[in-house]
Each structure stands twice: as C-alpha cells, then as structure tokens.
C-alpha cells in the first residue's frame, strides 16, 4: 500500500472525527464518496457518534444523526412550545392566555354550558265533530276527523262498495266488501277443503291397486281385539274422536308410498300413535 493512500485514509478518519459528513469529506479531499464510504466501513465509523450541544438545555450529548439538535424528546417539545406558543383570547370568558392550539383557557370554559330545560306546554284542546257518529269531541290535533278508532274503521268500511256474493259451499247469498270472497264463513271454508282432501285421498287409494271398501274401525276392533299394534295398549272407542287415544285405521305400508287399502295392510292404532308414525315404514 502506498504512503499516499495511507495519508488519504488517515485524513478521511480525522475529518470524520471532526464531525463532517461523507459528502463533505469527499468534497474536501476531492475524492469519490464510494472511497470515503469504503474507508469508513473498514474503520467501523459509519455510525459514528458526534458530540453536540442541546438547543434547549445547553447540555452536551452524543448522537449518530447529523441533524440532531436536542438531547431528548422532552427538550424538543419544550423548545417547540416556547417558540410556537401564541397569545390567545378565551372563546368563552375572554381571558388572555398562551397556548399552542386550545381555544379555551381552562377545562371549565371548555365544558358546554347547561341547557335550560324548556317546560312542556301542551297544545290547547279544541272541539271537533266526528265524521261517523256526528258527536262533538275534544282533541289536540288539528287534522283529527274521528272521535275513536272504531269510528274511523266504520266510516272507511262504509265508503267501500258492498258486493252481493254466493257461497261456494252452502250456496247461500251474503254481502261483503271483498269481491273475491268465496265462502260465507270459516265453517264453510273448512268443509270445502276437508272434502277436497278426502276426495284426493280416495283417488290415491284407487290408484295404488285393490281396495276393500268394507274396512271400518268397528271391524278392526273385533279383529285386533281392541289393542294398538304400535304401543300394545288398549283402545277406547267411547272417547271423543279428536282425543289422542281414539282408535284409527293405520296402514302398515303408507298410501303415500304405494300401500293399498286392504285387510292385509291395515291395523288398529291410537290416533296419537298413527300421527307420530306418519308415513314411515316399520
């Protein structure tokens, strides 16, 4: 290694110790920055700490950064507060104070003032005449037309046209505001749909094959000796037909799955047991 290169290396290190940056060293010695970086890396002085003086407290400190001016973050914030504090006037009380951003001098001024509670004064009542019953009544509303909900409903029903219709089940004449109504009552409605359901069930029975129309609950009671084949308990025919333990005709292979209404496919069962079995095959 030449003596010239040794001298240049020593100069780079000495200038770095003085606190110069890599760019300043390269300009001072008129060499490339790669050369400066190479020498400093070899000497282990890339992150070289320099001694500096804090702008706030005046104490000396060491730092790697070239632009470091404060020894700590506390000193930095104090310095910024001193330089950026402005004289302001409190927005609420008008007192003068120094602050960075605040518009109020204290927390009491910052809090919102209590809103005065406004007393509720009800609107005065005035008298109106009901459009349905023609009786006088008192109300707060200015757009009120009826004294009650019943009167409003009756009046609106009266305005609708009344149609004379004929019941689909019992063929009686009845009147209704609904033009599409088919039955005079819920009983007629249930009768019609129950009969329709029974006719569909009988058509399915005929479709499945042979039918024994002589099957009845009384004959099944004699054949099966009044015992339910699903729970092995006795059946009481004297009960109401809507109760759970009233006897019913149970198809071993359900009609919905191709079973026939014949003696070899029929057994006695409680109404409740028949419902729980549904269309399962046991």
Short mmCIF file of C-alpha atoms in Angstrom, two decimals:
data_model
loop_
_atom_site.label_atom_id
_atom_site.label_comp_id
_atom_site.label_asym_id
_atom_site.label_seq_id
_atom_site.Cartn_x
_atom_site.Cartn_y
_atom_site.Cartn_z
CA UNK A 1 0.00 0.00 0.00
CA UNK A 2 1.39 3.41 -0.96
CA UNK A 3 2.06 6.16 1.56
CA UNK A 4 -0.33 8.48 -0.34
CA UNK A 5 -3.26 6.13 0.18
CA UNK A 6 -2.40 5.79 3.88
CA UNK A 7 -2.38 9.57 4.27
CA UNK A 8 -5.74 9.87 2.48
CA UNK A 9 -7.26 7.22 4.74
CA UNK A 10 -5.98 8.99 7.87
CA UNK A 11 -7.36 12.31 6.60
CA UNK A 12 -10.80 10.73 5.99
CA UNK A 13 -10.87 9.31 9.54
CA UNK A 14 -9.71 12.59 11.10
CA UNK A 15 -12.31 14.61 9.22
CA UNK A 16 -14.99 12.11 10.28
CA UNK A 17 -13.93 12.55 13.90
CA UNK A 18 -14.32 16.31 13.46
CA UNK A 19 -17.99 15.73 12.58
CA UNK A 20 -18.04 16.08 8.81
CA UNK A 21 -20.40 14.04 6.66
CA UNK A 22 -19.34 11.68 3.86
CA UNK A 23 -20.30 14.19 1.15
CA UNK A 24 -18.33 16.99 2.85
CA UNK A 25 -15.27 14.74 3.25
CA UNK A 26 -15.41 13.79 -0.44
CA UNK A 27 -15.61 17.47 -1.49
CA UNK A 28 -12.81 18.45 0.91
CA UNK A 29 -10.36 15.83 -0.35
CA UNK A 30 -11.74 15.83 -3.97
CA UNK A 31 -12.32 12.06 -3.98
CA UNK A 32 -15.37 9.89 -4.63
CA UNK A 33 -17.96 9.14 -1.97
CA UNK A 34 -17.52 5.40 -2.56
CA UNK A 35 -13.88 5.75 -1.46
CA UNK A 36 -14.95 7.59 1.70
CA UNK A 37 -17.65 5.01 2.45
CA UNK A 38 -15.19 2.12 1.93
CA UNK A 39 -12.60 3.57 4.32
CA UNK A 40 -15.18 4.40 7.00
CA UNK A 41 -16.75 0.92 6.79
CA UNK A 42 -13.32 -0.65 7.19
CA UNK A 43 -12.60 1.54 10.21
CA UNK A 44 -16.09 0.90 11.68
CA UNK A 45 -17.05 4.59 11.70
CA UNK A 46 -20.25 4.54 9.57
CA UNK A 47 -22.46 5.14 12.66
CA UNK A 48 -20.01 7.43 14.34
CA UNK A 49 -21.34 9.35 17.33
CA UNK A 50 -20.55 13.05 17.48
CA UNK A 51 -20.70 15.38 20.46
CA UNK A 52 -23.32 18.11 20.14
CA UNK A 53 -24.97 20.77 22.29
CA UNK A 54 -28.74 20.71 23.06
CA UNK A 55 -30.62 23.80 21.86
CA UNK A 56 -32.99 23.73 24.85
CA UNK A 57 -30.96 22.85 27.96
CA UNK A 58 -27.44 23.57 26.60
CA UNK A 59 -26.01 20.24 27.76
CA UNK A 60 -23.62 18.28 25.54
CA UNK A 61 -24.76 14.93 24.12
CA UNK A 62 -23.55 12.41 21.58
CA UNK A 63 -25.63 11.38 18.55
CA UNK A 64 -25.25 9.47 15.29
CA UNK A 65 -27.65 11.73 13.36
CA UNK A 66 -26.18 14.76 11.66
CA UNK A 67 -29.32 16.88 12.15
CA UNK A 68 -29.88 16.05 15.87
CA UNK A 69 -30.38 19.24 17.88
CA UNK A 70 -31.95 18.06 21.15
CA UNK A 71 -30.77 15.59 23.77
CA UNK A 72 -34.26 14.14 24.36
CA UNK A 73 -37.86 14.35 23.22
CA UNK A 74 -38.78 16.35 26.34
CA UNK A 75 -36.32 19.07 25.38
CA UNK A 76 -37.65 19.06 21.83
CA UNK A 77 -41.29 19.52 22.99
CA UNK A 78 -40.32 22.28 25.45
CA UNK A 79 -38.42 24.15 22.74
CA UNK A 80 -41.34 23.88 20.29
CA UNK A 81 -43.83 25.05 22.91
CA UNK A 82 -41.70 28.10 23.72
CA UNK A 83 -41.27 29.06 20.08
CA UNK A 84 -44.80 28.22 18.85
CA UNK A 85 -46.94 29.39 21.83
CA UNK A 86 -49.28 32.19 20.82
CA UNK A 87 -51.20 34.69 22.85
CA UNK A 88 -54.86 33.81 22.58
CA UNK A 89 -58.14 35.04 23.97
CA UNK A 90 -60.52 32.57 25.62
CA UNK A 91 -63.56 31.97 23.48
CA UNK A 92 -65.90 31.86 26.48
CA UNK A 93 -64.62 34.16 29.23
CA UNK A 94 -62.36 36.46 27.15
CA UNK A 95 -59.31 35.89 29.37
CA UNK A 96 -55.89 36.15 27.66
CA UNK A 97 -53.59 33.11 27.85
CA UNK A 98 -50.79 31.35 25.95
CA UNK A 99 -51.48 28.09 24.15
CA UNK A 100 -50.43 26.05 21.14
CA UNK A 101 -53.90 25.04 19.86
CA UNK A 102 -56.50 25.41 22.62
CA UNK A 103 -59.31 27.97 22.26
CA UNK A 104 -60.26 27.90 25.97
CA UNK A 105 -58.18 28.91 28.99
CA UNK A 106 -59.33 26.03 31.24
CA UNK A 107 -61.44 22.88 31.38
CA UNK A 108 -64.38 24.72 32.93
CA UNK A 109 -64.57 27.07 29.97
CA UNK A 110 -64.17 24.11 27.60
CA UNK A 111 -67.23 22.32 29.01
CA UNK A 112 -70.54 23.10 27.38
CA UNK A 113 -72.93 25.23 29.41
CA UNK A 114 -76.01 23.52 30.81
CA UNK A 115 -79.02 23.81 28.59
CA UNK A 116 -82.03 25.38 30.14
CA UNK A 117 -84.89 22.91 30.43
CA UNK A 118 -87.87 24.06 28.43
CA UNK A 119 -91.20 23.49 30.10
CA UNK A 120 -93.60 21.40 28.06
CA UNK A 121 -96.71 23.36 27.29
CA UNK A 122 -99.43 21.15 25.77
CA UNK A 123 -101.39 22.43 22.85
CA UNK A 124 -104.81 23.76 23.77
CA UNK A 125 -107.73 21.45 23.11
CA UNK A 126 -110.34 22.40 20.58
CA UNK A 127 -113.68 20.88 19.69
CA UNK A 128 -114.34 18.86 16.52
CA UNK A 129 -117.31 16.89 15.13
CA UNK A 130 -116.83 13.19 14.29
CA UNK A 131 -117.49 12.35 10.63
CA UNK A 132 -119.02 8.98 11.52
CA UNK A 133 -121.22 9.46 14.60
CA UNK A 134 -121.60 13.29 14.36
CA UNK A 135 -120.76 13.73 18.05
CA UNK A 136 -118.66 16.58 19.41
CA UNK A 137 -115.30 15.69 21.00
CA UNK A 138 -112.14 17.46 22.22
CA UNK A 139 -108.69 16.91 20.66
CA UNK A 140 -105.20 18.43 20.48
CA UNK A 141 -104.70 17.56 16.78
CA UNK A 142 -105.69 19.97 14.07
CA UNK A 143 -106.22 17.20 11.46
CA UNK A 144 -108.42 14.92 13.62
CA UNK A 145 -111.65 13.69 11.95
CA UNK A 146 -112.90 10.82 14.15
CA UNK A 147 -113.57 10.56 17.88
CA UNK A 148 -112.16 6.99 18.08
CA UNK A 149 -110.51 4.22 16.08
CA UNK A 150 -113.82 2.32 15.80
CA UNK A 151 -115.50 5.31 14.17
CA UNK A 152 -112.65 5.72 11.68
CA UNK A 153 -112.87 1.99 10.77
CA UNK A 154 -116.66 2.09 10.38
CA UNK A 155 -116.53 5.19 8.22
CA UNK A 156 -113.88 3.70 5.91
CA UNK A 157 -115.88 0.46 5.59
CA UNK A 158 -119.00 2.44 4.69
CA UNK A 159 -117.14 4.15 1.87
CA UNK A 160 -116.27 0.79 0.26
CA UNK A 161 -118.80 -0.73 -2.16
CA UNK A 162 -120.71 -3.76 -0.81
CA UNK A 163 -120.97 -6.80 -3.15
CA UNK A 164 -123.65 -9.48 -3.04
CA UNK A 165 -121.94 -12.89 -3.39
CA UNK A 166 -122.86 -16.58 -3.29
CA UNK A 167 -121.13 -19.11 -1.03
CA UNK A 168 -119.24 -21.86 -2.88
CA UNK A 169 -120.10 -24.48 -0.22
CA UNK A 170 -123.68 -23.86 1.02
CA UNK A 171 -124.88 -21.69 -1.93
CA UNK A 172 -126.26 -19.01 0.40
CA UNK A 173 -126.17 -15.35 -0.57
CA UNK A 174 -124.06 -13.00 1.58
CA UNK A 175 -122.70 -9.46 1.32
CA UNK A 176 -119.04 -8.43 1.61
CA UNK A 177 -116.73 -5.56 0.66
CA UNK A 178 -114.22 -8.12 -0.66
CA UNK A 179 -115.24 -9.02 -4.19
CA UNK A 180 -113.05 -12.17 -4.26
CA UNK A 181 -114.52 -13.80 -1.15
CA UNK A 182 -115.84 -17.32 -1.89
CA UNK A 183 -117.26 -18.55 1.44
CA UNK A 184 -119.78 -17.01 3.82
CA UNK A 185 -117.97 -18.30 6.94
CA UNK A 186 -114.91 -20.22 8.13
CA UNK A 187 -117.03 -23.36 8.68
CA UNK A 188 -117.97 -23.47 5.00
CA UNK A 189 -114.33 -22.90 4.10
CA UNK A 190 -113.15 -25.83 6.29
CA UNK A 191 -115.91 -28.13 4.98
CA UNK A 192 -114.94 -27.49 1.38
CA UNK A 193 -111.21 -28.12 1.88
CA UNK A 194 -111.78 -31.21 4.08
CA UNK A 195 -114.00 -32.74 1.42
CA UNK A 196 -111.45 -31.89 -1.25
CA UNK A 197 -108.68 -33.53 0.81
CA UNK A 198 -110.78 -36.69 1.30
CA UNK A 199 -111.55 -36.99 -2.43
CA UNK A 200 -107.83 -36.67 -3.26
CA UNK A 201 -107.01 -39.38 -0.69
CA UNK A 202 -109.62 -41.74 -2.17
CA UNK A 203 -108.26 -41.15 -5.67
CA UNK A 204 -104.77 -42.06 -4.46
CA UNK A 205 -106.13 -45.23 -2.80
CA UNK A 206 -107.76 -46.28 -6.09
CA UNK A 207 -104.55 -45.56 -7.97
CA UNK A 208 -102.48 -47.86 -5.72
CA UNK A 209 -104.46 -51.01 -6.56
CA UNK A 210 -107.14 -53.19 -5.00
CA UNK A 211 -109.47 -51.52 -2.43
CA UNK A 212 -111.54 -53.16 0.34
CA UNK A 213 -114.31 -50.66 1.00
CA UNK A 214 -115.70 -52.79 3.82
CA UNK A 215 -112.88 -51.83 6.21
CA UNK A 216 -114.15 -49.94 9.28
CA UNK A 217 -112.97 -49.14 12.82
CA UNK A 218 -115.58 -51.45 14.41
CA UNK A 219 -114.43 -54.47 12.34
CA UNK A 220 -110.76 -53.68 13.09
CA UNK A 221 -111.60 -53.52 16.82
CA UNK A 222 -113.01 -57.07 16.64
CA UNK A 223 -110.13 -58.42 14.55
CA UNK A 224 -107.28 -56.86 16.59
CA UNK A 225 -109.16 -57.25 19.92
CA UNK A 226 -109.02 -53.52 20.69
CA UNK A 227 -105.20 -53.32 21.05
CA UNK A 228 -102.95 -50.79 19.31
CA UNK A 229 -100.26 -52.64 17.38
CA UNK A 230 -97.73 -49.80 17.83
CA UNK A 231 -97.77 -49.40 21.67
CA UNK A 232 -99.61 -52.66 22.70
CA UNK A 233 -102.19 -50.75 24.79
CA UNK A 234 -105.98 -50.94 24.71
CA UNK A 235 -108.08 -48.58 22.57
CA UNK A 236 -111.24 -46.85 23.82
CA UNK A 237 -113.89 -46.21 21.16
CA UNK A 238 -116.14 -44.31 23.59
CA UNK A 239 -113.80 -41.31 23.67
CA UNK A 240 -114.18 -38.17 21.56
CA UNK A 241 -112.87 -38.67 18.02
CA UNK A 242 -110.41 -35.77 18.45
CA UNK A 243 -108.69 -37.25 21.52
CA UNK A 244 -105.26 -38.94 21.35
CA UNK A 245 -106.37 -42.46 22.35
CA UNK A 246 -109.32 -42.78 19.99
CA UNK A 247 -108.91 -45.72 17.50
CA UNK A 248 -107.85 -45.10 13.91
CA UNK A 249 -107.15 -47.14 10.77
CA UNK A 250 -103.37 -47.41 10.32
CA UNK A 251 -101.75 -48.52 7.04
CA UNK A 252 -98.62 -50.62 7.62
CA UNK A 253 -97.22 -49.53 4.26
CA UNK A 254 -98.35 -45.89 3.88
CA UNK A 255 -100.63 -44.97 1.00
CA UNK A 256 -98.22 -42.14 0.11
CA UNK A 257 -95.57 -44.82 -0.60
CA UNK A 258 -97.77 -47.15 -2.66
CA UNK A 259 -99.62 -49.04 0.08
CA UNK A 260 -103.09 -50.47 -0.57
CA UNK A 261 -106.30 -50.10 1.42
CA UNK A 262 -106.72 -53.84 2.03
CA UNK A 263 -107.10 -56.07 5.11
CA UNK A 264 -103.52 -57.35 4.94
CA UNK A 265 -102.14 -53.75 5.01
CA UNK A 266 -104.45 -52.34 7.73
CA UNK A 267 -104.12 -52.49 11.53
CA UNK A 268 -105.64 -50.78 14.58
CA UNK A 269 -103.74 -47.91 16.25
CA UNK A 270 -104.28 -44.96 18.52
CA UNK A 271 -104.87 -41.63 16.84
CA UNK A 272 -101.72 -40.27 18.54
CA UNK A 273 -99.56 -43.28 17.55
CA UNK A 274 -100.81 -43.07 13.97
CA UNK A 275 -99.85 -39.38 13.82
CA UNK A 276 -96.35 -40.00 15.29
CA UNK A 277 -95.65 -42.86 12.84
CA UNK A 278 -96.63 -40.57 9.90
CA UNK A 279 -95.50 -42.11 6.56
CA UNK A 280 -92.67 -44.27 7.99
CA UNK A 281 -92.45 -47.99 7.24
CA UNK A 282 -91.98 -50.11 10.39
#
